[in-house]
XYZ file of C-alpha atoms in Angstrom:
373
model
C 36.803 -69.035 72.159
C 34.063 -68.930 74.782
C 30.849 -70.201 73.077
C 28.465 -69.697 75.949
C 27.060 -66.458 74.447
C 24.161 -67.539 72.263
C 22.419 -64.916 70.135
C 18.662 -65.303 69.708
C 17.049 -62.334 67.974
C 13.384 -61.485 68.097
C 11.539 -60.909 64.846
C 11.513 -57.168 65.498
C 15.294 -57.160 66.084
C 15.886 -59.103 62.872
C 13.748 -56.607 60.946
C 15.617 -53.649 62.477
C 19.020 -55.133 61.622
C 18.039 -55.876 58.027
C 16.701 -52.339 57.654
C 19.984 -51.020 59.039
C 21.950 -52.950 56.437
C 19.731 -52.071 53.488
C 19.172 -48.342 53.892
C 20.971 -45.136 54.835
C 24.587 -44.399 55.689
C 26.099 -45.832 58.851
C 29.559 -46.430 60.215
C 31.158 -49.567 58.773
C 31.822 -50.964 62.261
C 28.123 -50.699 63.110
C 27.158 -52.476 59.884
C 29.608 -55.259 60.601
C 28.173 -55.761 64.088
C 24.709 -56.065 62.543
C 26.024 -58.728 60.146
C 27.624 -60.586 63.055
C 24.388 -60.651 65.042
C 22.306 -61.869 62.098
C 24.830 -64.588 61.291
C 25.041 -65.658 64.950
C 21.242 -65.787 65.128
C 21.377 -68.187 62.153
C 23.737 -70.397 64.230
C 26.766 -69.761 62.030
C 30.064 -70.606 63.731
C 32.255 -67.814 65.053
C 35.072 -68.771 62.692
C 32.779 -68.589 59.643
C 31.319 -65.269 60.816
C 34.783 -63.760 61.259
C 35.824 -64.956 57.782
C 32.678 -63.785 55.966
C 32.332 -60.416 57.707
C 36.068 -59.681 57.622
C 36.670 -59.194 61.342
C 38.681 -60.924 64.035
C 37.314 -63.679 66.244
C 37.545 -61.410 69.278
C 35.236 -58.883 67.582
C 32.634 -61.617 67.047
C 32.969 -62.680 70.676
C 32.645 -59.135 72.076
C 29.612 -58.326 69.911
C 27.782 -61.499 71.014
C 28.703 -60.899 74.657
C 27.432 -57.302 74.625
C 24.141 -58.447 73.091
C 23.583 -61.241 75.613
C 24.641 -59.166 78.630
C 22.954 -56.002 77.413
C 20.690 -55.448 74.459
C 20.719 -54.765 70.718
C 21.555 -51.090 71.076
C 24.567 -51.844 73.263
C 25.831 -54.511 70.854
C 25.709 -52.083 67.905
C 27.231 -49.054 69.666
C 30.855 -48.215 70.426
C 32.348 -49.182 73.742
C 34.018 -46.397 75.689
C 37.695 -46.555 74.854
C 40.291 -45.947 77.544
C 42.684 -43.093 76.955
C 44.917 -40.605 78.684
C 43.344 -37.656 80.480
C 43.340 -34.355 78.658
C 46.592 -32.536 79.197
C 44.926 -29.151 79.615
C 42.129 -28.375 82.040
C 39.170 -26.225 81.017
C 40.774 -23.090 82.466
C 44.103 -23.859 80.790
C 42.375 -24.420 77.458
C 40.634 -21.048 77.814
C 44.019 -19.492 78.554
C 45.468 -21.100 75.394
C 42.629 -19.693 73.283
C 43.074 -16.215 74.788
C 46.819 -16.350 74.162
C 46.374 -17.454 70.557
C 43.976 -14.547 69.955
C 46.365 -12.016 71.498
C 49.342 -10.337 69.828
C 52.382 -12.580 69.237
C 55.668 -11.984 71.091
C 57.813 -9.047 70.029
C 59.858 -9.811 66.964
C 57.419 -12.462 65.700
C 54.803 -11.876 62.994
C 52.427 -14.584 64.206
C 51.938 -17.358 66.739
C 53.215 -20.833 65.904
C 52.481 -24.102 67.681
C 55.978 -24.044 69.185
C 55.557 -20.493 70.483
C 52.151 -21.282 71.969
C 53.429 -24.445 73.655
C 56.295 -22.466 75.170
C 53.957 -19.708 76.326
C 51.655 -22.236 78.027
C 54.585 -23.785 79.890
C 55.433 -20.325 81.266
C 51.819 -19.516 82.154
C 50.919 -22.853 83.768
C 52.540 -25.495 85.960
C 53.181 -27.843 83.034
C 56.839 -28.714 82.573
C 56.281 -29.470 78.886
C 53.510 -29.401 76.320
C 53.529 -31.068 72.928
C 52.759 -29.252 69.691
C 50.074 -31.844 68.957
C 48.214 -31.044 72.185
C 48.220 -27.365 71.261
C 47.120 -28.130 67.695
C 44.194 -30.307 68.821
C 42.898 -27.784 71.346
C 43.118 -24.990 68.762
C 41.386 -27.157 66.145
C 38.515 -27.838 68.562
C 38.048 -24.067 68.846
C 38.471 -23.463 65.070
C 41.610 -21.385 65.595
C 44.587 -21.065 63.235
C 46.538 -18.055 64.553
C 49.296 -18.501 61.954
C 46.781 -17.682 59.201
C 44.906 -14.501 58.402
C 42.733 -13.110 55.630
C 43.041 -9.766 53.931
C 39.702 -8.070 53.528
C 38.495 -4.612 52.553
C 36.146 -3.442 55.278
C 33.882 -0.738 53.833
C 32.395 2.112 55.778
C 28.704 1.794 54.961
C 27.347 5.312 55.176
C 24.929 7.424 53.179
C 27.429 7.862 50.330
C 28.038 4.107 50.119
C 24.319 3.349 50.011
C 23.627 6.052 47.429
C 26.281 4.779 45.030
C 25.293 1.156 45.547
C 21.626 1.756 44.798
C 22.504 3.947 41.808
C 24.498 1.088 40.237
C 21.905 -1.565 41.125
C 19.121 0.513 39.558
C 21.154 0.796 36.356
C 21.506 -2.972 36.193
C 17.765 -3.412 36.715
C 16.733 -1.102 33.871
C 15.305 -2.454 30.632
C 17.835 -2.555 27.753
C 18.011 0.713 25.783
C 20.332 0.865 22.778
C 20.243 4.680 22.926
C 21.393 4.707 26.569
C 23.566 1.599 27.084
C 25.113 0.699 30.448
C 28.769 -0.335 30.199
C 30.922 -1.584 33.073
C 34.592 -0.607 32.898
C 37.701 -1.680 34.789
C 41.358 -2.423 34.266
C 43.618 -5.302 35.203
C 47.438 -5.564 35.194
C 49.000 -8.672 33.656
C 52.511 -10.005 34.200
C 54.260 -11.399 31.152
C 55.769 -14.680 32.324
C 58.004 -16.879 30.177
C 59.471 -20.351 30.506
C 63.150 -20.890 31.292
C 62.917 -24.506 30.089
C 60.694 -26.113 27.521
C 57.660 -27.796 29.174
C 57.221 -31.555 28.710
C 53.885 -32.261 26.984
C 51.301 -34.522 28.569
C 50.865 -38.083 27.428
C 48.705 -41.009 28.567
C 49.452 -41.716 32.209
C 51.483 -38.523 32.769
C 50.524 -34.895 33.320
C 52.119 -32.026 31.473
C 55.195 -30.896 33.377
C 56.805 -27.482 33.503
C 59.651 -26.025 35.525
C 58.855 -24.000 38.636
C 61.429 -21.430 37.523
C 60.162 -18.721 35.193
C 61.248 -15.538 33.440
C 59.467 -12.215 33.995
C 59.145 -10.042 30.889
C 57.413 -6.994 32.329
C 53.741 -6.109 32.549
C 50.911 -4.832 30.382
C 47.474 -3.488 31.217
C 44.020 -4.632 30.196
C 41.099 -2.230 29.819
C 37.916 -4.329 29.962
C 34.477 -3.160 28.823
C 31.268 -5.119 29.394
C 27.770 -4.277 28.214
C 25.303 -4.965 31.030
C 22.296 -5.684 28.807
C 23.769 -7.528 25.837
C 26.394 -10.215 25.240
C 29.310 -7.955 24.350
C 32.680 -7.356 25.919
C 35.878 -5.699 24.682
C 39.408 -6.093 26.036
C 42.067 -3.561 25.069
C 45.731 -4.356 25.782
C 47.930 -1.336 26.544
C 51.489 -0.843 27.753
C 50.388 1.528 30.521
C 47.270 2.556 32.395
C 47.867 6.290 32.537
C 45.185 8.947 32.260
C 45.860 9.290 28.527
C 45.280 5.554 27.996
C 42.010 5.775 29.900
C 40.938 8.795 27.880
C 41.674 7.008 24.607
C 39.593 4.054 25.776
C 36.666 6.397 26.476
C 36.983 7.937 23.015
C 36.932 4.454 21.455
C 33.815 3.692 23.492
C 32.060 6.760 22.090
C 33.278 6.782 18.471
C 33.851 3.093 17.669
C 31.821 0.852 19.963
C 28.676 2.997 20.466
C 28.618 5.634 17.697
C 24.799 5.809 17.633
C 24.190 6.025 21.384
C 22.910 9.273 22.854
C 24.407 8.706 26.308
C 26.694 5.877 27.432
C 26.416 5.227 31.148
C 29.762 3.976 32.431
C 30.014 2.091 35.731
C 33.550 2.259 37.143
C 35.541 2.463 40.359
C 37.138 5.470 42.058
C 40.641 5.268 40.589
C 42.101 8.752 40.187
C 42.485 8.401 36.411
C 38.818 7.421 35.985
C 37.578 10.974 35.738
C 36.513 13.648 33.296
C 39.782 15.445 33.959
C 41.706 12.610 32.298
C 40.138 13.512 28.960
C 41.252 17.144 29.288
C 44.799 15.886 29.957
C 44.745 13.817 26.782
C 42.780 15.926 24.278
C 42.144 19.560 23.376
C 39.250 21.089 25.368
C 36.774 20.921 22.479
C 37.490 17.231 21.854
C 37.346 16.378 25.554
C 34.002 18.181 25.862
C 32.622 16.409 22.786
C 33.413 12.995 24.266
C 32.139 13.858 27.734
C 28.776 15.013 26.351
C 28.191 11.398 25.368
C 29.318 9.883 28.685
C 27.663 9.643 32.088
C 29.874 8.287 34.889
C 28.475 6.169 37.736
C 30.920 5.219 40.492
C 30.821 2.162 42.731
C 31.297 2.766 46.476
C 34.806 2.581 47.871
C 35.826 -0.982 48.767
C 32.850 -2.326 46.795
C 34.361 -3.477 43.524
C 32.027 -6.501 43.719
C 29.282 -4.147 42.521
C 31.069 -3.701 39.196
C 29.823 -6.488 36.942
C 32.988 -6.406 34.854
C 34.945 -7.792 37.844
C 33.179 -11.111 37.235
C 34.103 -10.984 33.556
C 37.751 -10.331 34.412
C 37.665 -13.412 36.640
C 36.319 -15.468 33.745
C 39.042 -14.089 31.467
C 41.753 -15.051 33.946
C 40.398 -18.558 34.422
C 39.653 -19.383 30.792
C 42.454 -17.577 28.967
C 45.225 -16.234 31.198
C 45.777 -19.208 33.496
C 49.129 -20.061 31.915
C 52.504 -18.520 31.168
C 52.489 -15.994 28.314
C 55.650 -13.941 27.863
C 54.947 -11.954 24.706
C 52.430 -9.056 24.518
C 51.590 -9.876 20.891
C 50.764 -13.462 21.797
C 48.731 -12.258 24.777
C 46.763 -9.958 22.463
C 46.082 -12.813 20.030
C 44.910 -15.138 22.785
C 42.670 -12.537 24.425
C 41.194 -11.537 21.056
C 40.350 -15.171 20.327
C 38.771 -15.572 23.780
C 36.773 -12.368 23.342
C 35.514 -13.409 19.896
C 34.442 -16.851 21.129
C 32.690 -15.481 24.214
C 30.814 -12.855 22.210
C 29.828 -15.440 19.577
C 28.515 -17.732 22.322
C 26.364 -14.812 23.554
C 27.669 -15.315 27.068
C 26.056 -13.097 29.671
C 26.448 -12.442 33.371
C 23.201 -13.038 35.238
C 23.124 -10.381 37.943
C 20.805 -11.336 40.802
C 21.425 -8.650 43.452
C 18.868 -5.831 43.325
C 18.107 -2.693 45.312
C 15.214 -4.441 47.096
C 17.501 -7.338 48.084
C 20.152 -4.890 49.275
C 17.635 -3.141 51.528
C 16.477 -6.488 52.922
C 19.843 -8.193 53.407
C 21.857 -5.113 54.390
C 19.184 -3.388 56.454
C 21.411 -3.294 59.504
C 24.159 -1.534 57.564
C 21.971 1.301 56.247
C 22.230 4.623 58.109
C 19.644 4.910 60.880
C 17.957 7.985 59.417
C 17.453 6.192 56.086
C 15.808 3.218 57.783
C 13.505 5.393 59.884
C 12.224 7.340 56.903
């Protein structure tokens, strides 16, 4: 090993290196170079430095050489590493991005790395192009053409804004036991059973269950949530027809809120969620009696996020339904237990989005005439 490179640090350099080692997060290679320089300044042998720092002798030699021939900054920084030239030029990379964003070939649902590599060979003078080259160039441009998201894109017009602000104003009202606000929605549930008995967990081993399962049909959940108090109710039904909805509304009026003057129900635009459903299920006088106690408020289309009960359904799925349950009676028992515990715990949903925040954050989406006035 060439020993002609002698490291002699100034007091300022020693202070900087010690500060580097004692504070903040830095790359491990940079920290090791700082240790090498401090040890070399203390006249420690290269062999001892390599052993104590955990590097090779050549690393000690290169670090000392870069300090002597350059300066402290050069000794701590990375040397440029030789490598092959990029396979694609700037124009070819732009062509790859444009191709990945275009429609895939006929007969194919989406672009793959193999298809893109083949397309680039046809469009350029390259005789071949590896999948890895394509993957790296796409990754640099944050592109994954084989993936896509499904999203409901709402049309924000005057009707959307009116319904949104109506619901938000309901949420912002002070609690009134005579005029409660109840969010309503429904959720289908598949009854899934095991084909083989799961193996219970034990120390050092997770619970194991077979990927194969047995489907035993579906049931429906009607979910009610009081906006201003810690109460929710889940009703399990075989169907979700208009008659089932109507019966749920009658239960809301006669059983859950018998003393309320008006129950304001926030719900989505499903065809069965209407006053007509009650006339399909009950005689006209009974339907009218129930409807006199109900006031329907509808969320905008493609805006189910405005219905607070959607959050509660998510909690129900995560805390109770995230497992295989094949029997409707067992499902009812489990949901009833979950409902009782959550009501007893006085769990509430803290709604933060208000009409004022909507007007501030969604100002660009409001109709122009509304903003001008």
